[in-house]
GROMACS .gro file of N, CA and C in nm:
model
  459
    1MET      N    1  -8.314   2.225   9.925
    1MET     CA    2  -8.367   2.352   9.881
    1MET      C    3  -8.325   2.377   9.736
    2ALA      N    4  -8.421   2.409   9.653
    2ALA     CA    5  -8.394   2.435   9.510
    2ALA      C    6  -8.366   2.584   9.489
    3TYR      N    7  -8.273   2.612   9.397
    3TYR     CA    8  -8.239   2.750   9.362
    3TYR      C    9  -8.289   2.779   9.221
    4GLN      N   10  -8.345   2.895   9.206
    4GLN     CA   11  -8.390   2.936   9.073
    4GLN      C   12  -8.272   2.995   8.998
    5THR      N   13  -8.240   2.937   8.883
    5THR     CA   14  -8.126   2.984   8.805
    5THR      C   15  -8.167   3.048   8.674
    6VAL      N   16  -8.292   3.035   8.637
    6VAL     CA   17  -8.342   3.096   8.514
    6VAL      C   18  -8.459   3.186   8.550
    7PHE      N   19  -8.452   3.309   8.504
    7PHE     CA   20  -8.558   3.404   8.532
    7PHE      C   21  -8.619   3.449   8.399
    8LYS      N   22  -8.749   3.445   8.392
    8LYS     CA   23  -8.817   3.489   8.271
    8LYS      C   24  -8.870   3.630   8.296
    9ARG      N   25  -8.819   3.724   8.220
    9ARG     CA   26  -8.861   3.861   8.236
    9ARG      C   27  -8.887   3.921   8.098
   10TYR      N   28  -8.992   3.996   8.089
   10TYR     CA   29  -9.027   4.062   7.964
   10TYR      C   30  -8.978   4.206   7.968
   11GLU      N   31  -8.926   4.252   7.857
   11GLU     CA   32  -8.889   4.393   7.841
   11GLU      C   33  -8.958   4.443   7.715
   12LEU      N   34  -9.055   4.528   7.736
   12LEU     CA   35  -9.132   4.584   7.626
   12LEU      C   36  -9.092   4.729   7.607
   13LYS      N   37  -9.078   4.770   7.482
   13LYS     CA   38  -9.030   4.905   7.452
   13LYS      C   39  -9.139   4.986   7.382
   14TYR      N   40  -9.143   5.114   7.419
   14TYR     CA   41  -9.242   5.206   7.364
   14TYR      C   42  -9.174   5.340   7.337
   15MET      N   43  -9.212   5.403   7.226
   15MET     CA   44  -9.164   5.537   7.195
   15MET      C   45  -9.272   5.636   7.236
   16LEU      N   46  -9.231   5.737   7.313
   16LEU     CA   47  -9.324   5.837   7.365
   16LEU      C   48  -9.281   5.977   7.325
   17THR      N   49  -9.377   6.066   7.318
   17THR     CA   50  -9.344   6.208   7.312
   17THR      C   51  -9.320   6.253   7.455
   18ARG      N   52  -9.260   6.368   7.473
   18ARG     CA   53  -9.240   6.420   7.608
   18ARG      C   54  -9.374   6.446   7.678
   19GLU      N   55  -9.474   6.486   7.601
   19GLU     CA   56  -9.606   6.510   7.659
   19GLU      C   57  -9.667   6.379   7.709
   20GLN      N   58  -9.653   6.271   7.631
   20GLN     CA   59  -9.702   6.140   7.675
   20GLN      C   60  -9.626   6.094   7.799
   21LYS      N   61  -9.495   6.118   7.801
   21LYS     CA   62  -9.414   6.082   7.918
   21LYS      C   63  -9.470   6.150   8.043
   22ASN      N   64  -9.498   6.278   8.033
   22ASN     CA   65  -9.550   6.351   8.149
   22ASN      C   66  -9.684   6.295   8.196
   23ARG      N   67  -9.770   6.257   8.103
   23ARG     CA   68  -9.899   6.199   8.142
   23ARG      C   69  -9.881   6.060   8.204
   24ILE      N   70  -9.786   5.983   8.152
   24ILE     CA   71  -9.759   5.851   8.210
   24ILE      C   72  -9.701   5.867   8.351
   25LEU      N   73  -9.611   5.961   8.369
   25LEU     CA   74  -9.555   5.984   8.503
   25LEU      C   75  -9.665   6.020   8.603
   26LYS      N   76  -9.760   6.099   8.559
   26LYS     CA   77  -9.872   6.136   8.647
   26LYS      C   78  -9.954   6.011   8.683
   27ALA      N   79  -9.978   5.925   8.584
   27ALA     CA   80 -10.055   5.802   8.609
   27ALA      C   81  -9.976   5.704   8.695
   28MET      N   82  -9.843   5.705   8.686
   28MET     CA   83  -9.759   5.614   8.763
   28MET      C   84  -9.748   5.654   8.910
   29ALA      N   85  -9.766   5.781   8.940
   29ALA     CA   86  -9.739   5.834   9.075
   29ALA      C   87  -9.801   5.753   9.189
   30PRO      N   88  -9.927   5.708   9.180
   30PRO     CA   89  -9.981   5.630   9.292
   30PRO      C   90  -9.920   5.490   9.306
   31TYR      N   91  -9.855   5.441   9.201
   31TYR     CA   92  -9.811   5.301   9.198
   31TYR      C   93  -9.659   5.281   9.198
   32MET      N   94  -9.585   5.383   9.159
   32MET     CA   95  -9.441   5.365   9.138
   32MET      C   96  -9.362   5.481   9.198
   33GLU      N   97  -9.235   5.452   9.228
   33GLU     CA   98  -9.144   5.553   9.280
   33GLU      C   99  -9.014   5.550   9.201
   34LEU      N  100  -8.951   5.667   9.194
   34LEU     CA  101  -8.819   5.677   9.134
   34LEU      C  102  -8.721   5.596   9.218
   35ASP      N  103  -8.634   5.519   9.154
   35ASP     CA  104  -8.540   5.438   9.232
   35ASP      C  105  -8.433   5.524   9.297
   36ARG      N  106  -8.345   5.463   9.373
   36ARG     CA  107  -8.248   5.537   9.454
   36ARG      C  108  -8.147   5.617   9.372
   37PHE      N  109  -8.132   5.586   9.244
   37PHE     CA  110  -8.037   5.659   9.159
   37PHE      C  111  -8.097   5.787   9.101
   38GLY      N  112  -8.230   5.799   9.107
   38GLY     CA  113  -8.294   5.917   9.049
   38GLY      C  114  -8.271   5.923   8.899
   39ARG      N  115  -8.252   6.042   8.848
   39ARG     CA  116  -8.217   6.057   8.706
   39ARG      C  117  -8.066   6.045   8.696
   40SER      N  118  -8.020   5.955   8.612
   40SER     CA  119  -7.876   5.932   8.603
   40SER      C  120  -7.833   5.920   8.458
   41THR      N  121  -7.703   5.942   8.437
   41THR     CA  122  -7.644   5.929   8.304
   41THR      C  123  -7.583   5.790   8.293
   42ILE      N  124  -7.625   5.717   8.191
   42ILE     CA  125  -7.572   5.583   8.164
   42ILE      C  126  -7.473   5.595   8.049
   43ARG      N  127  -7.358   5.532   8.064
   43ARG     CA  128  -7.255   5.531   7.959
   43ARG      C  129  -7.222   5.386   7.928
   44ASN      N  130  -7.217   5.354   7.799
   44ASN     CA  131  -7.184   5.218   7.755
   44ASN      C  132  -7.078   5.224   7.646
   45VAL      N  133  -6.992   5.126   7.648
   45VAL     CA  134  -6.895   5.108   7.539
   45VAL      C  135  -6.924   4.971   7.479
   46TYR      N  136  -6.944   4.967   7.348
   46TYR     CA  137  -6.971   4.842   7.277
   46TYR      C  138  -6.844   4.800   7.203
   47TYR      N  139  -6.815   4.671   7.214
   47TYR     CA  140  -6.694   4.614   7.156
   47TYR      C  141  -6.725   4.523   7.038
   48ASP      N  142  -6.630   4.518   6.945
   48ASP     CA  143  -6.634   4.423   6.834
   48ASP      C  144  -6.495   4.362   6.826
   49THR      N  145  -6.487   4.233   6.841
   49THR     CA  146  -6.360   4.161   6.839
   49THR      C  147  -6.257   4.226   6.934
   50LEU      N  148  -6.298   4.247   7.055
   50LEU     CA  149  -6.213   4.294   7.165
   50LEU      C  150  -6.165   4.438   7.153
   51HIS      N  151  -6.219   4.515   7.062
   51HIS     CA  152  -6.182   4.657   7.063
   51HIS      C  153  -6.309   4.743   7.059
   52PRO      N  154  -6.305   4.858   7.124
   52PRO     CA  155  -6.425   4.942   7.133
   52PRO      C  156  -6.461   5.003   6.997
   53VAL      N  157  -6.592   5.004   6.967
   53VAL     CA  158  -6.636   5.061   6.839
   53VAL      C  159  -6.741   5.170   6.854
   54VAL      N  160  -6.817   5.169   6.962
   54VAL     CA  161  -6.923   5.270   6.979
   54VAL      C  162  -6.936   5.307   7.127
   55PHE      N  163  -6.950   5.436   7.151
   55PHE     CA  164  -6.983   5.488   7.283
   55PHE      C  165  -7.129   5.533   7.277
   56LEU      N  166  -7.209   5.486   7.371
   56LEU     CA  167  -7.350   5.526   7.381
   56LEU      C  168  -7.374   5.583   7.520
   57SER      N  169  -7.449   5.692   7.526
   57SER     CA  170  -7.488   5.746   7.657
   57SER      C  171  -7.634   5.789   7.650
   58TYR      N  172  -7.696   5.792   7.765
   58TYR     CA  173  -7.834   5.837   7.772
   58TYR      C  174  -7.870   5.874   7.915
   59GLU      N  175  -7.972   5.956   7.927
   59GLU     CA  176  -8.025   5.995   8.056
   59GLU      C  177  -8.138   5.900   8.090
   60ARG      N  178  -8.137   5.845   8.211
   60ARG     CA  179  -8.237   5.745   8.250
   60ARG      C  180  -8.303   5.782   8.382
   61GLU      N  181  -8.435   5.762   8.383
   61GLU     CA  182  -8.513   5.765   8.506
   61GLU      C  183  -8.568   5.624   8.522
   62ALA      N  184  -8.541   5.562   8.636
   62ALA     CA  185  -8.588   5.425   8.661
   62ALA      C  186  -8.687   5.426   8.778
   63TYR      N  187  -8.798   5.358   8.757
   63TYR     CA  188  -8.905   5.352   8.857
   63TYR      C  189  -8.931   5.207   8.897
   64TYR      N  190  -8.968   5.188   9.023
   64TYR     CA  191  -9.004   5.054   9.070
   64TYR      C  192  -9.142   5.060   9.135
   65ALA      N  193  -9.208   4.945   9.140
   65ALA     CA  194  -9.344   4.937   9.192
   65ALA      C  195  -9.344   4.950   9.344
   66LYS      N  196  -9.437   5.029   9.396
   66LYS     CA  197  -9.451   5.047   9.542
   66LYS      C  198  -9.499   4.919   9.609
   67ASP      N  199  -9.568   4.831   9.534
   67ASP     CA  200  -9.621   4.708   9.594
   67ASP      C  201  -9.516   4.597   9.602
   68GLU      N  202  -9.392   4.631   9.573
   68GLU     CA  203  -9.278   4.539   9.581
   68GLU      C  204  -9.283   4.426   9.478
   69SER      N  205  -9.366   4.440   9.377
   69SER     CA  206  -9.362   4.343   9.266
   69SER      C  207  -9.237   4.373   9.182
   70ASP      N  208  -9.212   4.293   9.081
   70ASP     CA  209  -9.093   4.316   9.000
   70ASP      C  210  -9.121   4.409   8.881
   71PHE      N  211  -9.234   4.475   8.880
   71PHE     CA  212  -9.269   4.567   8.771
   71PHE      C  213  -9.180   4.691   8.780
   72ARG      N  214  -9.112   4.721   8.668
   72ARG     CA  215  -9.023   4.837   8.660
   72ARG      C  216  -9.047   4.911   8.530
   73VAL      N  217  -9.019   5.040   8.533
   73VAL     CA  218  -9.030   5.123   8.413
   73VAL      C  219  -8.906   5.210   8.407
   74THR      N  220  -8.842   5.214   8.290
   74THR     CA  221  -8.733   5.308   8.270
   74THR      C  222  -8.769   5.401   8.155
   75LEU      N  223  -8.725   5.525   8.167
   75LEU     CA  224  -8.749   5.628   8.066
   75LEU      C  225  -8.613   5.683   8.025
   76ASP      N  226  -8.576   5.663   7.900
   76ASP     CA  227  -8.446   5.706   7.849
   76ASP      C  228  -8.463   5.816   7.746
   77ASP      N  229  -8.383   5.922   7.759
   77ASP     CA  230  -8.383   6.026   7.657
   77ASP      C  231  -8.240   6.075   7.638
   78THR      N  232  -8.222   6.168   7.548
   78THR     CA  233  -8.089   6.220   7.513
   78THR      C  234  -7.993   6.104   7.486
   79ILE      N  235  -8.035   6.012   7.400
   79ILE     CA  236  -7.952   5.897   7.364
   79ILE      C  237  -7.853   5.942   7.256
   80LEU      N  238  -7.724   5.937   7.290
   80LEU     CA  239  -7.618   5.986   7.203
   80LEU      C  240  -7.520   5.874   7.169
   81CYS      N  241  -7.463   5.878   7.048
   81CYS     CA  242  -7.363   5.779   7.009
   81CYS      C  243  -7.247   5.847   6.938
   82ARG      N  244  -7.133   5.781   6.944
   82ARG     CA  245  -7.015   5.831   6.873
   82ARG      C  246  -6.913   5.718   6.858
   83GLN      N  247  -6.817   5.740   6.768
   83GLN     CA  248  -6.711   5.642   6.746
   83GLN      C  249  -6.573   5.694   6.782
   84GLU      N  250  -6.565   5.816   6.831
   84GLU     CA  251  -6.436   5.869   6.873
   84GLU      C  252  -6.442   5.892   7.024
   85ASP      N  253  -6.323   5.904   7.086
   85ASP     CA  254  -6.314   5.930   7.229
   85ASP      C  255  -6.397   5.827   7.306
   86ILE      N  256  -6.377   5.699   7.275
   86ILE     CA  257  -6.456   5.591   7.334
   86ILE      C  258  -6.396   5.552   7.469
   87SER      N  259  -6.449   5.616   7.573
   87SER     CA  260  -6.404   5.590   7.708
   87SER      C  261  -6.518   5.623   7.804
   88LEU      N  262  -6.536   5.541   7.906
   88LEU     CA  263  -6.639   5.567   8.005
   88LEU      C  264  -6.608   5.692   8.088
   89GLU      N  265  -6.485   5.736   8.084
   89GLU     CA  266  -6.445   5.855   8.161
   89GLU      C  267  -6.458   5.984   8.082
   90SER      N  268  -6.487   5.975   7.953
   90SER     CA  269  -6.495   6.095   7.870
   90SER      C  270  -6.628   6.168   7.891
   91GLU      N  271  -6.633   6.289   7.842
   91GLU     CA  272  -6.755   6.369   7.850
   91GLU      C  273  -6.867   6.304   7.769
   92VAL      N  274  -6.989   6.342   7.800
   92VAL     CA  275  -7.105   6.291   7.727
   92VAL      C  276  -7.134   6.386   7.611
   93TYR      N  277  -7.118   6.334   7.490
   93TYR     CA  278  -7.153   6.407   7.368
   93TYR      C  279  -7.166   6.305   7.257
   94GLY      N  280  -7.222   6.346   7.145
   94GLY     CA  281  -7.234   6.255   7.031
   94GLY      C  282  -7.353   6.291   6.945
   95THR      N  283  -7.384   6.201   6.855
   95THR     CA  284  -7.495   6.217   6.762
   95THR      C  285  -7.622   6.161   6.823
   96PRO      N  286  -7.728   6.242   6.831
   96PRO     CA  287  -7.854   6.189   6.884
   96PRO      C  288  -7.909   6.079   6.793
   97ILE      N  289  -7.963   5.973   6.853
   97ILE     CA  290  -8.021   5.866   6.771
   97ILE      C  291  -8.173   5.868   6.773
   98LEU      N  292  -8.232   5.958   6.850
   98LEU     CA  293  -8.377   5.977   6.851
   98LEU      C  294  -8.408   6.124   6.827
   99PRO      N  295  -8.522   6.153   6.770
   99PRO     CA  296  -8.562   6.294   6.758
   99PRO      C  297  -8.569   6.359   6.896
  100GLU      N  298  -8.555   6.490   6.900
  100GLU     CA  299  -8.545   6.565   7.026
  100GLU      C  300  -8.662   6.542   7.121
  101ASN      N  301  -8.781   6.527   7.070
  101ASN     CA  302  -8.902   6.518   7.154
  101ASN      C  303  -8.941   6.374   7.188
  102VAL      N  304  -8.853   6.277   7.161
  102VAL     CA  305  -8.889   6.136   7.179
  102VAL      C  306  -8.816   6.075   7.298
  103VAL      N  307  -8.891   5.994   7.373
  103VAL     CA  308  -8.839   5.924   7.491
  103VAL      C  309  -8.863   5.775   7.472
  104LEU      N  310  -8.764   5.694   7.507
  104LEU     CA  311  -8.778   5.549   7.503
  104LEU      C  312  -8.822   5.501   7.640
  105MET      N  313  -8.937   5.435   7.646
  105MET     CA  314  -8.984   5.376   7.771
  105MET      C  315  -8.971   5.225   7.761
  106GLU      N  316  -8.910   5.164   7.864
  106GLU     CA  317  -8.901   5.019   7.872
  106GLU      C  318  -8.981   4.974   7.993
  107VAL      N  319  -9.069   4.879   7.971
  107VAL     CA  320  -9.149   4.820   8.077
  107VAL      C  321  -9.092   4.682   8.102
  108LYS      N  322  -9.059   4.654   8.229
  108LYS     CA  323  -8.993   4.528   8.263
  108LYS      C  324  -9.075   4.456   8.370
  109CYS      N  325  -9.111   4.331   8.340
  109CYS     CA  326  -9.192   4.253   8.434
  109CYS      C  327  -9.179   4.105   8.403
  110SER      N  328  -9.206   4.023   8.502
  110SER     CA  329  -9.202   3.878   8.479
  110SER      C  330  -9.339   3.824   8.445
  111GLY      N  331  -9.442   3.896   8.479
  111GLY     CA  332  -9.579   3.854   8.448
  111GLY      C  333  -9.644   3.956   8.356
  112GLY      N  334  -9.770   3.981   8.381
  112GLY     CA  335  -9.841   4.077   8.299
  112GLY      C  336  -9.818   4.220   8.344
  113ILE      N  337  -9.846   4.312   8.254
  113ILE     CA  338  -9.839   4.454   8.286
  113ILE      C  339  -9.962   4.488   8.371
  114PRO      N  340  -9.944   4.564   8.477
  114PRO     CA  341 -10.060   4.602   8.559
  114PRO      C  342 -10.169   4.669   8.475
  115ILE      N  343 -10.292   4.646   8.513
  115ILE     CA  344 -10.405   4.697   8.435
  115ILE      C  345 -10.403   4.849   8.427
  116TRP      N  346 -10.360   4.917   8.533
  116TRP     CA  347 -10.357   5.063   8.527
  116TRP      C  348 -10.262   5.111   8.418
  117MET      N  349 -10.147   5.042   8.400
  117MET     CA  350 -10.052   5.081   8.294
  117MET      C  351 -10.109   5.045   8.157
  118THR      N  352 -10.173   4.931   8.146
  118THR     CA  353 -10.237   4.893   8.019
  118THR      C  354 -10.339   4.998   7.979
  119ASN      N  355 -10.417   5.046   8.075
  119ASN     CA  356 -10.517   5.150   8.047
  119ASN      C  357 -10.453   5.280   8.000
  120VAL      N  358 -10.342   5.317   8.062
  120VAL     CA  359 -10.272   5.439   8.022
  120VAL      C  360 -10.218   5.425   7.880
  121LEU      N  361 -10.151   5.313   7.851
  121LEU     CA  362 -10.096   5.292   7.717
  121LEU      C  363 -10.206   5.293   7.612
  122PHE      N  364 -10.317   5.226   7.640
  122PHE     CA  365 -10.430   5.222   7.548
  122PHE      C  366 -10.487   5.362   7.528
  123GLY      N  367 -10.506   5.435   7.637
  123GLY     CA  368 -10.563   5.569   7.630
  123GLY      C  369 -10.476   5.668   7.555
  124GLU      N  370 -10.345   5.647   7.561
  124GLU     CA  371 -10.250   5.736   7.492
  124GLU      C  372 -10.217   5.688   7.351
  125HIS      N  373 -10.274   5.575   7.310
  125HIS     CA  374 -10.245   5.516   7.177
  125HIS      C  375 -10.095   5.488   7.161
  126ILE      N  376 -10.037   5.431   7.265
  126ILE     CA  377  -9.895   5.396   7.266
  126ILE      C  378  -9.884   5.245   7.247
  127TYR      N  379  -9.805   5.206   7.147
  127TYR     CA  380  -9.795   5.065   7.113
  127TYR      C  381  -9.650   5.017   7.121
  128LYS      N  382  -9.636   4.892   7.153
  128LYS     CA  383  -9.506   4.826   7.165
  128LYS      C  384  -9.428   4.841   7.034
  129THR      N  385  -9.296   4.858   7.047
  129THR     CA  386  -9.211   4.870   6.930
  129THR      C  387  -9.083   4.789   6.952
  130SER      N  388  -9.008   4.774   6.847
  130SER     CA  389  -8.877   4.709   6.856
  130SER      C  390  -8.773   4.819   6.842
  131PHE      N  391  -8.677   4.823   6.934
  131PHE     CA  392  -8.575   4.927   6.928
  131PHE      C  393  -8.449   4.879   6.998
  132SER      N  394  -8.336   4.905   6.936
  132SER     CA  395  -8.206   4.873   6.994
  132SER      C  396  -8.120   4.999   6.986
  133LYS      N  397  -8.068   5.042   7.100
  133LYS     CA  398  -7.981   5.160   7.100
  133LYS      C  399  -7.858   5.135   7.013
  134TYR      N  400  -7.791   5.021   7.035
  134TYR     CA  401  -7.672   4.991   6.956
  134TYR      C  402  -7.707   4.970   6.809
  135GLY      N  403  -7.817   4.898   6.781
  135GLY     CA  404  -7.857   4.875   6.642
  135GLY      C  405  -7.885   5.005   6.569
  136THR      N  406  -7.948   5.099   6.638
  136THR     CA  407  -7.977   5.229   6.577
  136THR      C  408  -7.848   5.307   6.556
  137ALA      N  409  -7.758   5.302   6.654
  137ALA     CA  410  -7.627   5.368   6.638
  137ALA      C  411  -7.551   5.308   6.520
  138TYR      N  412  -7.557   5.177   6.507
  138TYR     CA  413  -7.490   5.110   6.395
  138TYR      C  414  -7.544   5.162   6.262
  139LYS      N  415  -7.677   5.170   6.253
  139LYS     CA  416  -7.739   5.219   6.129
  139LYS      C  417  -7.703   5.365   6.102
  140ARG      N  418  -7.690   5.444   6.208
  140ARG     CA  419  -7.665   5.587   6.192
  140ARG      C  420  -7.519   5.620   6.160
  141ILE      N  421  -7.424   5.552   6.227
  141ILE     CA  422  -7.285   5.594   6.210
  141ILE      C  423  -7.191   5.491   6.150
  142ILE      N  424  -7.213   5.364   6.172
  142ILE     CA  425  -7.121   5.264   6.119
  142ILE      C  426  -7.160   5.221   5.978
  143PHE      N  427  -7.286   5.184   5.957
  143PHE     CA  428  -7.329   5.135   5.827
  143PHE      C  429  -7.305   5.236   5.714
  144PRO      N  430  -7.337   5.365   5.733
  144PRO     CA  431  -7.308   5.460   5.625
  144PRO      C  432  -7.160   5.464   5.588
  145LYS      N  433  -7.071   5.451   5.689
  145LYS     CA  434  -6.927   5.450   5.661
  145LYS      C  435  -6.887   5.323   5.586
  146LEU      N  436  -6.949   5.210   5.623
  146LEU     CA  437  -6.921   5.084   5.551
  146LEU      C  438  -6.963   5.097   5.406
  147LYS      N  439  -7.080   5.154   5.384
  147LYS     CA  440  -7.135   5.172   5.249
  147LYS      C  441  -7.046   5.262   5.164
  148GLU      N  442  -6.991   5.367   5.226
  148GLU     CA  443  -6.905   5.461   5.156
  148GLU      C  444  -6.761   5.410   5.143
  149GLY      N  445  -6.729   5.306   5.219
  149GLY     CA  446  -6.592   5.254   5.218
  149GLY      C  447  -6.498   5.337   5.304
  150THR      N  448  -6.553   5.416   5.398
  150THR     CA  449  -6.469   5.501   5.482
  150THR      C  450  -6.460   5.452   5.625
  151TYR      N  451  -6.516   5.333   5.654
  151TYR     CA  452  -6.514   5.281   5.791
  151TYR      C  453  -6.377   5.225   5.825
  152HIS      N  454  -6.323   5.268   5.938
  152HIS     CA  455  -6.197   5.214   5.991
  152HIS      C  456  -6.218   5.185   6.137
  153ASP      N  457  -6.191   5.061   6.178
  153ASP     CA  458  -6.207   5.028   6.320
  153ASP      C  459  -6.080   5.037   6.397
   0.00000   0.00000   0.00000
């Protein structure tokens, strides 16, 4: 019996307004369900050379396909970053890295995106983008300090 050890999965990112998010949720309703965690707060600590440098948190809604395919959609908002009080046990606060009305949607699948989702994205004029939470946090809080010569790790 052979075991699969490599999985090919695509993660496509899209920036949405809250209004677009609401319309996408309506279109998703017949095909997808909120996962067992519902809306949850995700907290991450990013390390550089074995010491913590950035705390990132965000609110996430994760959906899975009702047809049991591997198609998933996550919607992240209130993405915050900071360089102080870097602990997974600390309160959620920090500098927003997205404008207030913007939501990051990630579409995750091993094959193609279902046609119904393609139609929704096309109809809403929503296009794939490149986005990194940590990369954006780096540009917002670490790089300016490096440029000014005030960065201390």
